[in-house]
Amino acid sequence: MTDILRIGIDVGGTNTDAVLIQGGSVRHAVKTATTADVMGGILATLRRLLDESGTAGDAVGAVMIGTTHFTNAVVQRRGLARTAGIRISLPAARTLPAFVDWPADLRAVVAAPSHAVRGGYEVDGQPIAPFDADAVRAAARAIRADGTTAVAITGAFSPLNPDQEQRAAAILAEEWPDAQVTLSHELGRIGLLARENVSLLNAALVPMARRTVAAFADALAAVGIAAPLFITQNDGTVVQSDEAAAYPVRSFASGPTNSLRGAAFLSGLDRALVVDVGGTTSDVGSLVNGFPREANNVVEVGGVRTLFRMPDLLSIGLGGGTLCNPADPNDIGPVSVGFRLTERARVFGGPDLTTSDVAVAAGLVELGDRSRVADLDPAYVRAAIARIHAMIADAVDRMKSDAADIPLIAVGGGAFLVPDSLPGVSEVVRVPHQGVANALGAAIAQVSGEVDQIFRDLPREAAMARARELAEARAVRAGADRESLKLVEMEDIPLAYLPGNSLRVRARVVGDVA
Amino acid sequence: MHRPPFDLRERDLEDFATGAWILGTGGGGDPYFSMLEAKQHLAAGRRATVIDPLSLPDDALVACVGQMGAPLAKQEKLCDGDVIASTIPMMEEYLGRRFDAVMLWEVGGSNGFQAILAGLLLGLPIVDCDAMGRAFPQADMTTFAICDLPAYPWTMVDIRRNRILFTEAEDWSWMERMTRRACTVFGASAATCKAPRTGAEVKRATCLHTLSRGLSIGRTVRAAREAHADPIAAVVAAEGGMVLFRGKITDVMRRATEGWLRGRIAIEGLDADLGQTMAIDFQNEFSVAWRGDQVAATVPDLITLVDSASGDAIGTETVRYGQRVTVIALPAPAILTTPKGLKHVGPRAFGFDLDFHSVFAERPA
């Protein structure tokens, strides 16, 4: 890693964390409460980070921001734009219209009247039916009349041939210049319904993503930082902020990814389990070669089926703010006081008994006023702590994928709840700055290079090798260190309808910033 | 004693989708889309009543429906129940007689749902049996072909309502060749009503109670998940199957040819299989699994790839680099492993110069 000064910021639901790193070591870290006003919160965090570390804004070389705004918007069903789908597939896929498998509450917020038109491609590249430009034009006018500006266009087999999606977008631009259009072939692979879902979610998020990213940029400008702004992506890499604003769904899982990558960085371990204990949940993930192990198959976001590759995480309802039943030490959670810990918990003068209170009584951590939990029965405290430890041990065990003992890295504000020894765990690793692992994960995020193109008259192995070389060259151009490049994704689709031996190959590599 | 008829509920559709996908041995397409459509019909007040094949009168007339083509096509063209349903009145028109019930052509993958959709839309009872007991890529790989029943007539409809009636074929492989060619022209997918069957034929020449088997596998998976137990272990125990390999997908090679999806996946071992490799050949469905260069399992034993964590089946069209998978084997229905059965569905029928040795042969009865 080079000597440039980098700032990593994690904007979480409760806290906004920031770190300043240089040459692979942490220069300074701060934690502040997240504010409803995005810019204000980031600005306050940046000011503290720079002031406390005595750093001038213009000395900063890059800023990486990881945010849960976009996922939270979907999960909490707020800040989403009403969105219309245009599907180009008729007469295929007629009985399963856009939004068909969305949860009713999310559909109620997002779904505008959607349209299906004749067209799309068969698997062999011939048209399903002639592309119906007039129907697209009519759909565009109806969408405009409905007052919807967010539009997702999905054509059957568009990953093999994006032509009709692009033609539809051109017609939309003529009829409805203010429309904000997402094209499905830019976001997904084969699988019409999931690709359409992702495109609809993306379109619904773009207006908010633009505002959010603009607020981030304003905050940087206000503290005198002129360095490029990057946003972290699901796979632990970063992209420039304008691209992130156009494809917010690619940032969905960046929170957990950053946390796991930060844990790997802080511990120096690249094969370990990680438990991130927050205020409301504990998330257990697994690091393999320094990257989060990914979940297989279908991933749901806010109840919507997608084709994303996300870190494989197990979340349990146990965090530092989780409520404990004073009458039964085994009755813990899943309800949490969340960000209101400092007004609700007993050690802070509040009325509720939380896991943090029990941990203070047990002497595991110093928080607030210990005398406020002096009345707790030591037998109750022992039993409740045993229960908390058992819950964490069970979650850790369920995430283990091999029989050998493996280290467990404990991070997050509630890491004091993690016991010092667990079955199947070789050691519990506690690291400095563990409370800001997410921000660190953002700060050390890597650069990727991707290629997605058609190769003709090359044997499959040669085409794949060529795709990989091209992806690597792009990553290096974008600032990656060649020695650190790793292949993270490789997929090939034979294109039977094209002459010769045609293969579409997608390859993605990632590497450290040089 | 016959099993009493029963109606499929929404939860049954979900469980059958899980079970049918496992019985699909990688092929037949993800049942998810058809399940979504079936749920809509159920919600609209239509009924899916399942009846015991053994309760059929000998002279009952049973339609047998299925979707044919490459699973990859279905990933984009999804599902259209009225297209599959339309193959039945077309056949009735030709026969000059109405059907009494509809049976499954193939329980594995989404094809099991085609009979359910037709039953929902046409109000026909759904017979609890199929002609494969799993999924296979070809019409000549059925119990009907094994039992030498006629392969015709046969109706075929595509999404554009192009309609073909095949009135006669010399045998099942000719019917397969003709329909396959037509299916390819239609964009590697077509809805079909296969040769009609009498009640007597259904009772002696099908795999019985396979819809129930799919339902029961799905319920096993659901129960295991709800109990936070291992769904793969639960299915293997309940179905008398075995785990062949655990690992991570390191390569997927696929090519769409003649309306099929063919190819091979490579898996690198994890856990107990660390340091070993497995490769599995497929033609829509998984046909032969190789541990190193040794044969580990072949058709007609069911070779199914499941997600190591969730126990969900993974199809040949959706398997990807990096997935963590478990390969399991489930026993095939007895009719498939007879000498006559193996001529139709053994490894040689898939072009492999191998004899069939069941992975379950060594096991005491």
PDB file of N, CA and C in Angstrom, chain A residues 51-115:
ATOM      1  N   ASP A  51      -9.289  17.640  12.338  1.00  0.00           N
ATOM      2  CA  ASP A  51      -8.820  18.505  13.434  1.00  0.00           C
ATOM      3  C   ASP A  51      -8.022  17.700  14.444  1.00  0.00           C
ATOM      4  N   GLU A  52      -8.583  16.589  14.894  1.00  0.00           N
ATOM      5  CA  GLU A  52      -7.925  15.815  15.948  1.00  0.00           C
ATOM      6  C   GLU A  52      -6.595  15.223  15.496  1.00  0.00           C
ATOM      7  N   SER A  53      -6.476  14.959  14.196  1.00  0.00           N
ATOM      8  CA  SER A  53      -5.222  14.374  13.715  1.00  0.00           C
ATOM      9  C   SER A  53      -4.285  15.442  13.144  1.00  0.00           C
ATOM     10  N   GLY A  54      -4.751  16.689  13.138  1.00  0.00           N
ATOM     11  CA  GLY A  54      -3.919  17.779  12.630  1.00  0.00           C
ATOM     12  C   GLY A  54      -3.607  17.631  11.154  1.00  0.00           C
ATOM     13  N   THR A  55      -4.604  17.182  10.380  1.00  0.00           N
ATOM     14  CA  THR A  55      -4.384  16.964   8.948  1.00  0.00           C
ATOM     15  C   THR A  55      -5.094  18.042   8.148  1.00  0.00           C
ATOM     16  N   ALA A  56      -4.435  18.534   7.108  1.00  0.00           N
ATOM     17  CA  ALA A  56      -5.075  19.503   6.213  1.00  0.00           C
ATOM     18  C   ALA A  56      -5.885  18.743   5.168  1.00  0.00           C
ATOM     19  N   GLY A  57      -7.050  19.309   4.802  1.00  0.00           N
ATOM     20  CA  GLY A  57      -7.919  18.653   3.825  1.00  0.00           C
ATOM     21  C   GLY A  57      -7.208  18.344   2.523  1.00  0.00           C
ATOM     22  N   ASP A  58      -6.342  19.258   2.077  1.00  0.00           N
ATOM     23  CA  ASP A  58      -5.720  19.035   0.767  1.00  0.00           C
ATOM     24  C   ASP A  58      -4.607  18.002   0.802  1.00  0.00           C
ATOM     25  N   ALA A  59      -4.298  17.484   2.002  1.00  0.00           N
ATOM     26  CA  ALA A  59      -3.286  16.430   2.093  1.00  0.00           C
ATOM     27  C   ALA A  59      -3.883  15.052   1.835  1.00  0.00           C
ATOM     28  N   VAL A  60      -5.213  14.979   1.839  1.00  0.00           N
ATOM     29  CA  VAL A  60      -5.875  13.676   1.691  1.00  0.00           C
ATOM     30  C   VAL A  60      -5.873  13.253   0.226  1.00  0.00           C
ATOM     31  N   GLY A  61      -5.477  12.001  -0.030  1.00  0.00           N
ATOM     32  CA  GLY A  61      -5.350  11.519  -1.410  1.00  0.00           C
ATOM     33  C   GLY A  61      -6.590  10.840  -1.943  1.00  0.00           C
ATOM     34  N   ALA A  62      -7.406  10.255  -1.073  1.00  0.00           N
ATOM     35  CA  ALA A  62      -8.616   9.559  -1.529  1.00  0.00           C
ATOM     36  C   ALA A  62      -9.581   9.387  -0.368  1.00  0.00           C
ATOM     37  N   VAL A  63     -10.866   9.446  -0.671  1.00  0.00           N
ATOM     38  CA  VAL A  63     -11.884   9.215   0.353  1.00  0.00           C
ATOM     39  C   VAL A  63     -12.787   8.072  -0.125  1.00  0.00           C
ATOM     40  N   MET A  64     -12.947   7.066   0.739  1.00  0.00           N
ATOM     41  CA  MET A  64     -13.802   5.933   0.426  1.00  0.00           C
ATOM     42  C   MET A  64     -14.963   5.911   1.411  1.00  0.00           C
ATOM     43  N   ILE A  65     -16.175   5.936   0.880  1.00  0.00           N
ATOM     44  CA  ILE A  65     -17.328   5.924   1.766  1.00  0.00           C
ATOM     45  C   ILE A  65     -18.129   4.647   1.571  1.00  0.00           C
ATOM     46  N   GLY A  66     -18.416   4.014   2.675  1.00  0.00           N
ATOM     47  CA  GLY A  66     -19.326   2.868   2.646  1.00  0.00           C
ATOM     48  C   GLY A  66     -20.619   3.302   3.317  1.00  0.00           C
ATOM     49  N   THR A  67     -21.733   2.975   2.705  1.00  0.00           N
ATOM     50  CA  THR A  67     -22.992   3.443   3.270  1.00  0.00           C
ATOM     51  C   THR A  67     -24.057   2.360   3.223  1.00  0.00           C
ATOM     52  N   THR A  68     -24.867   2.338   4.244  1.00  0.00           N
ATOM     53  CA  THR A  68     -25.993   1.399   4.249  1.00  0.00           C
ATOM     54  C   THR A  68     -27.285   2.097   3.846  1.00  0.00           C
ATOM     55  N   HIS A  69     -27.181   3.347   3.369  1.00  0.00           N
ATOM     56  CA  HIS A  69     -28.367   4.113   2.972  1.00  0.00           C
ATOM     57  C   HIS A  69     -29.268   3.348   2.019  1.00  0.00           C
ATOM     58  N   PHE A  70     -28.635   2.723   1.010  1.00  0.00           N
ATOM     59  CA  PHE A  70     -29.430   2.172  -0.088  1.00  0.00           C
ATOM     60  C   PHE A  70     -30.155   0.900   0.367  1.00  0.00           C
ATOM     61  N   THR A  71     -29.423   0.026   1.057  1.00  0.00           N
ATOM     62  CA  THR A  71     -30.083  -1.179   1.581  1.00  0.00           C
ATOM     63  C   THR A  71     -31.163  -0.797   2.579  1.00  0.00           C
ATOM     64  N   ASN A  72     -30.826   0.132   3.478  1.00  0.00           N
ATOM     65  CA  ASN A  72     -31.805   0.514   4.496  1.00  0.00           C
ATOM     66  C   ASN A  72     -33.059   1.119   3.877  1.00  0.00           C
ATOM     67  N   ALA A  73     -32.875   1.859   2.777  1.00  0.00           N
ATOM     68  CA  ALA A  73     -34.032   2.446   2.111  1.00  0.00           C
ATOM     69  C   ALA A  73     -34.982   1.342   1.651  1.00  0.00           C
ATOM     70  N   VAL A  74     -34.410   0.256   1.146  1.00  0.00           N
ATOM     71  CA  VAL A  74     -35.256  -0.856   0.671  1.00  0.00           C
ATOM     72  C   VAL A  74     -35.856  -1.603   1.864  1.00  0.00           C
ATOM     73  N   VAL A  75     -35.005  -1.903   2.852  1.00  0.00           N
ATOM     74  CA  VAL A  75     -35.481  -2.662   4.006  1.00  0.00           C
ATOM     75  C   VAL A  75     -36.561  -1.889   4.759  1.00  0.00           C
ATOM     76  N   GLN A  76     -36.364  -0.572   4.889  1.00  0.00           N
ATOM     77  CA  GLN A  76     -37.324   0.239   5.654  1.00  0.00           C
ATOM     78  C   GLN A  76     -38.379   0.889   4.763  1.00  0.00           C
ATOM     79  N   ARG A  77     -38.316   0.621   3.458  1.00  0.00           N
ATOM     80  CA  ARG A  77     -39.312   1.117   2.501  1.00  0.00           C
ATOM     81  C   ARG A  77     -39.474   2.633   2.568  1.00  0.00           C
ATOM     82  N   ARG A  78     -38.352   3.356   2.540  1.00  0.00           N
ATOM     83  CA  ARG A  78     -38.479   4.819   2.524  1.00  0.00           C
ATOM     84  C   ARG A  78     -37.423   5.436   1.596  1.00  0.00           C
ATOM     85  N   GLY A  79     -37.775   6.599   1.056  1.00  0.00           N
ATOM     86  CA  GLY A  79     -36.851   7.296   0.161  1.00  0.00           C
ATOM     87  C   GLY A  79     -36.782   6.667  -1.219  1.00  0.00           C
ATOM     88  N   LEU A  80     -37.732   5.787  -1.536  1.00  0.00           N
ATOM     89  CA  LEU A  80     -37.700   5.105  -2.830  1.00  0.00           C
ATOM     90  C   LEU A  80     -38.618   5.819  -3.821  1.00  0.00           C
ATOM     91  N   ALA A  81     -38.171   5.907  -5.066  1.00  0.00           N
ATOM     92  CA  ALA A  81     -38.992   6.542  -6.093  1.00  0.00           C
ATOM     93  C   ALA A  81     -40.003   5.535  -6.652  1.00  0.00           C
ATOM     94  N   ARG A  82     -41.199   6.024  -6.953  1.00  0.00           N
ATOM     95  CA  ARG A  82     -42.150   5.171  -7.680  1.00  0.00           C
ATOM     96  C   ARG A  82     -41.537   4.824  -9.023  1.00  0.00           C
ATOM     97  N   THR A  83     -41.624   3.565  -9.388  1.00  0.00           N
ATOM     98  CA  THR A  83     -40.881   3.085 -10.552  1.00  0.00           C
ATOM     99  C   THR A  83     -41.768   2.264 -11.472  1.00  0.00           C
ATOM    100  N   ALA A  84     -41.603   2.507 -12.767  1.00  0.00           N
ATOM    101  CA  ALA A  84     -42.335   1.726 -13.761  1.00  0.00           C
ATOM    102  C   ALA A  84     -41.382   0.766 -14.454  1.00  0.00           C
ATOM    103  N   GLY A  85     -41.866  -0.430 -14.744  1.00  0.00           N
ATOM    104  CA  GLY A  85     -41.079  -1.379 -15.516  1.00  0.00           C
ATOM    105  C   GLY A  85     -41.578  -1.404 -16.948  1.00  0.00           C
ATOM    106  N   ILE A  86     -40.627  -1.527 -17.876  1.00  0.00           N
ATOM    107  CA  ILE A  86     -40.999  -1.851 -19.258  1.00  0.00           C
ATOM    108  C   ILE A  86     -40.304  -3.170 -19.572  1.00  0.00           C
ATOM    109  N   ARG A  87     -41.091  -4.180 -19.850  1.00  0.00           N
ATOM    110  CA  ARG A  87     -40.488  -5.477 -20.167  1.00  0.00           C
ATOM    111  C   ARG A  87     -40.681  -5.758 -21.648  1.00  0.00           C
ATOM    112  N   ILE A  88     -39.598  -6.155 -22.287  1.00  0.00           N
ATOM    113  CA  ILE A  88     -39.656  -6.458 -23.728  1.00  0.00           C
ATOM    114  C   ILE A  88     -39.555  -7.966 -23.869  1.00  0.00           C
ATOM    115  N   SER A  89     -40.661  -8.650 -23.921  1.00  0.00           N
ATOM    116  CA  SER A  89     -40.608 -10.113 -23.954  1.00  0.00           C
ATOM    117  C   SER A  89     -41.841 -10.768 -24.569  1.00  0.00           C
ATOM    118  N   LEU A  90     -42.924 -10.010 -24.779  1.00  0.00           N
ATOM    119  CA  LEU A  90     -44.171 -10.662 -25.210  1.00  0.00           C
ATOM    120  C   LEU A  90     -43.990 -11.321 -26.581  1.00  0.00           C
ATOM    121  N   PRO A  91     -44.624 -12.473 -26.796  1.00  0.00           N
ATOM    122  CA  PRO A  91     -45.627 -13.087 -25.936  1.00  0.00           C
ATOM    123  C   PRO A  91     -45.070 -13.965 -24.818  1.00  0.00           C
ATOM    124  N   ALA A  92     -43.755 -13.945 -24.557  1.00  0.00           N
ATOM    125  CA  ALA A  92     -43.222 -14.759 -23.459  1.00  0.00           C
ATOM    126  C   ALA A  92     -43.422 -14.043 -22.127  1.00  0.00           C
ATOM    127  N   ALA A  93     -43.417 -14.813 -21.059  1.00  0.00           N
ATOM    128  CA  ALA A  93     -43.391 -14.296 -19.691  1.00  0.00           C
ATOM    129  C   ALA A  93     -44.587 -13.401 -19.377  1.00  0.00           C
ATOM    130  N   ARG A  94     -45.711 -13.691 -20.006  1.00  0.00           N
ATOM    131  CA  ARG A  94     -46.882 -12.820 -19.872  1.00  0.00           C
ATOM    132  C   ARG A  94     -47.548 -12.945 -18.502  1.00  0.00           C
ATOM    133  N   THR A  95     -47.509 -14.158 -17.925  1.00  0.00           N
ATOM    134  CA  THR A  95     -48.287 -14.370 -16.699  1.00  0.00           C
ATOM    135  C   THR A  95     -47.560 -13.935 -15.427  1.00  0.00           C
ATOM    136  N   LEU A  96     -46.284 -13.579 -15.563  1.00  0.00           N
ATOM    137  CA  LEU A  96     -45.545 -13.133 -14.379  1.00  0.00           C
ATOM    138  C   LEU A  96     -45.056 -11.704 -14.610  1.00  0.00           C
ATOM    139  N   PRO A  97     -45.915 -10.713 -14.386  1.00  0.00           N
ATOM    140  CA  PRO A  97     -45.552  -9.324 -14.692  1.00  0.00           C
ATOM    141  C   PRO A  97     -44.524  -8.746 -13.712  1.00  0.00           C
ATOM    142  N   ALA A  98     -44.017  -7.572 -14.032  1.00  0.00           N
ATOM    143  CA  ALA A  98     -43.067  -6.884 -13.156  1.00  0.00           C
ATOM    144  C   ALA A  98     -43.642  -6.763 -11.745  1.00  0.00           C
ATOM    145  N   PHE A  99     -42.784  -6.872 -10.751  1.00  0.00           N
ATOM    146  CA  PHE A  99     -43.124  -6.755  -9.315  1.00  0.00           C
ATOM    147  C   PHE A  99     -43.895  -7.980  -8.802  1.00  0.00           C
ATOM    148  N   VAL A 100     -44.026  -9.038  -9.618  1.00  0.00           N
ATOM    149  CA  VAL A 100     -44.918 -10.153  -9.244  1.00  0.00           C
ATOM    150  C   VAL A 100     -44.532 -10.794  -7.919  1.00  0.00           C
ATOM    151  N   ASP A 101     -43.231 -10.908  -7.651  1.00  0.00           N
ATOM    152  CA  ASP A 101     -42.855 -11.607  -6.414  1.00  0.00           C
ATOM    153  C   ASP A 101     -42.315 -10.658  -5.353  1.00  0.00           C
ATOM    154  N   TRP A 102     -42.729  -9.393  -5.418  1.00  0.00           N
ATOM    155  CA  TRP A 102     -42.295  -8.427  -4.388  1.00  0.00           C
ATOM    156  C   TRP A 102     -43.218  -8.516  -3.180  1.00  0.00           C
ATOM    157  N   PRO A 103     -42.691  -8.261  -1.989  1.00  0.00           N
ATOM    158  CA  PRO A 103     -43.568  -8.172  -0.820  1.00  0.00           C
ATOM    159  C   PRO A 103     -44.584  -7.038  -1.018  1.00  0.00           C
ATOM    160  N   ALA A 104     -45.812  -7.263  -0.567  1.00  0.00           N
ATOM    161  CA  ALA A 104     -46.903  -6.323  -0.852  1.00  0.00           C
ATOM    162  C   ALA A 104     -46.582  -4.903  -0.375  1.00  0.00           C
ATOM    163  N   ASP A 105     -45.944  -4.766   0.797  1.00  0.00           N
ATOM    164  CA  ASP A 105     -45.710  -3.413   1.324  1.00  0.00           C
ATOM    165  C   ASP A 105     -44.701  -2.641   0.482  1.00  0.00           C
ATOM    166  N   LEU A 106     -43.686  -3.356  -0.033  1.00  0.00           N
ATOM    167  CA  LEU A 106     -42.687  -2.686  -0.873  1.00  0.00           C
ATOM    168  C   LEU A 106     -43.292  -2.341  -2.236  1.00  0.00           C
ATOM    169  N   ARG A 107     -44.112  -3.268  -2.747  1.00  0.00           N
ATOM    170  CA  ARG A 107     -44.772  -3.028  -4.024  1.00  0.00           C
ATOM    171  C   ARG A 107     -45.676  -1.794  -3.928  1.00  0.00           C
ATOM    172  N   ALA A 108     -46.351  -1.656  -2.783  1.00  0.00           N
ATOM    173  CA  ALA A 108     -47.260  -0.522  -2.598  1.00  0.00           C
ATOM    174  C   ALA A 108     -46.503   0.801  -2.686  1.00  0.00           C
ATOM    175  N   VAL A 109     -45.253   0.809  -2.229  1.00  0.00           N
ATOM    176  CA  VAL A 109     -44.469   2.043  -2.233  1.00  0.00           C
ATOM    177  C   VAL A 109     -43.846   2.304  -3.605  1.00  0.00           C
ATOM    178  N   VAL A 110     -43.365   1.257  -4.265  1.00  0.00           N
ATOM    179  CA  VAL A 110     -42.529   1.433  -5.460  1.00  0.00           C
ATOM    180  C   VAL A 110     -43.278   1.260  -6.781  1.00  0.00           C
ATOM    181  N   ALA A 111     -44.193   0.293  -6.830  1.00  0.00           N
ATOM    182  CA  ALA A 111     -44.699  -0.118  -8.147  1.00  0.00           C
ATOM    183  C   ALA A 111     -45.639   0.898  -8.782  1.00  0.00           C
ATOM    184  N   ALA A 112     -45.207   1.460  -9.891  1.00  0.00           N
ATOM    185  CA  ALA A 112     -46.078   2.266 -10.746  1.00  0.00           C
ATOM    186  C   ALA A 112     -46.606   1.320 -11.834  1.00  0.00           C
ATOM    187  N   PRO A 113     -47.697   1.738 -12.530  1.00  0.00           N
ATOM    188  CA  PRO A 113     -48.194   0.869 -13.605  1.00  0.00           C
ATOM    189  C   PRO A 113     -47.062   0.524 -14.580  1.00  0.00           C
ATOM    190  N   SER A 114     -46.950  -0.768 -14.869  1.00  0.00           N
ATOM    191  CA  SER A 114     -45.836  -1.237 -15.693  1.00  0.00           C
ATOM    192  C   SER A 114     -46.340  -1.773 -17.020  1.00  0.00           C
ATOM    193  N   HIS A 115     -45.417  -1.974 -17.924  1.00  0.00           N
ATOM    194  CA  HIS A 115     -45.799  -2.286 -19.303  1.00  0.00           C
ATOM    195  C   HIS A 115     -44.981  -3.455 -19.831  1.00  0.00           C
TER     196      HIS A 115
END
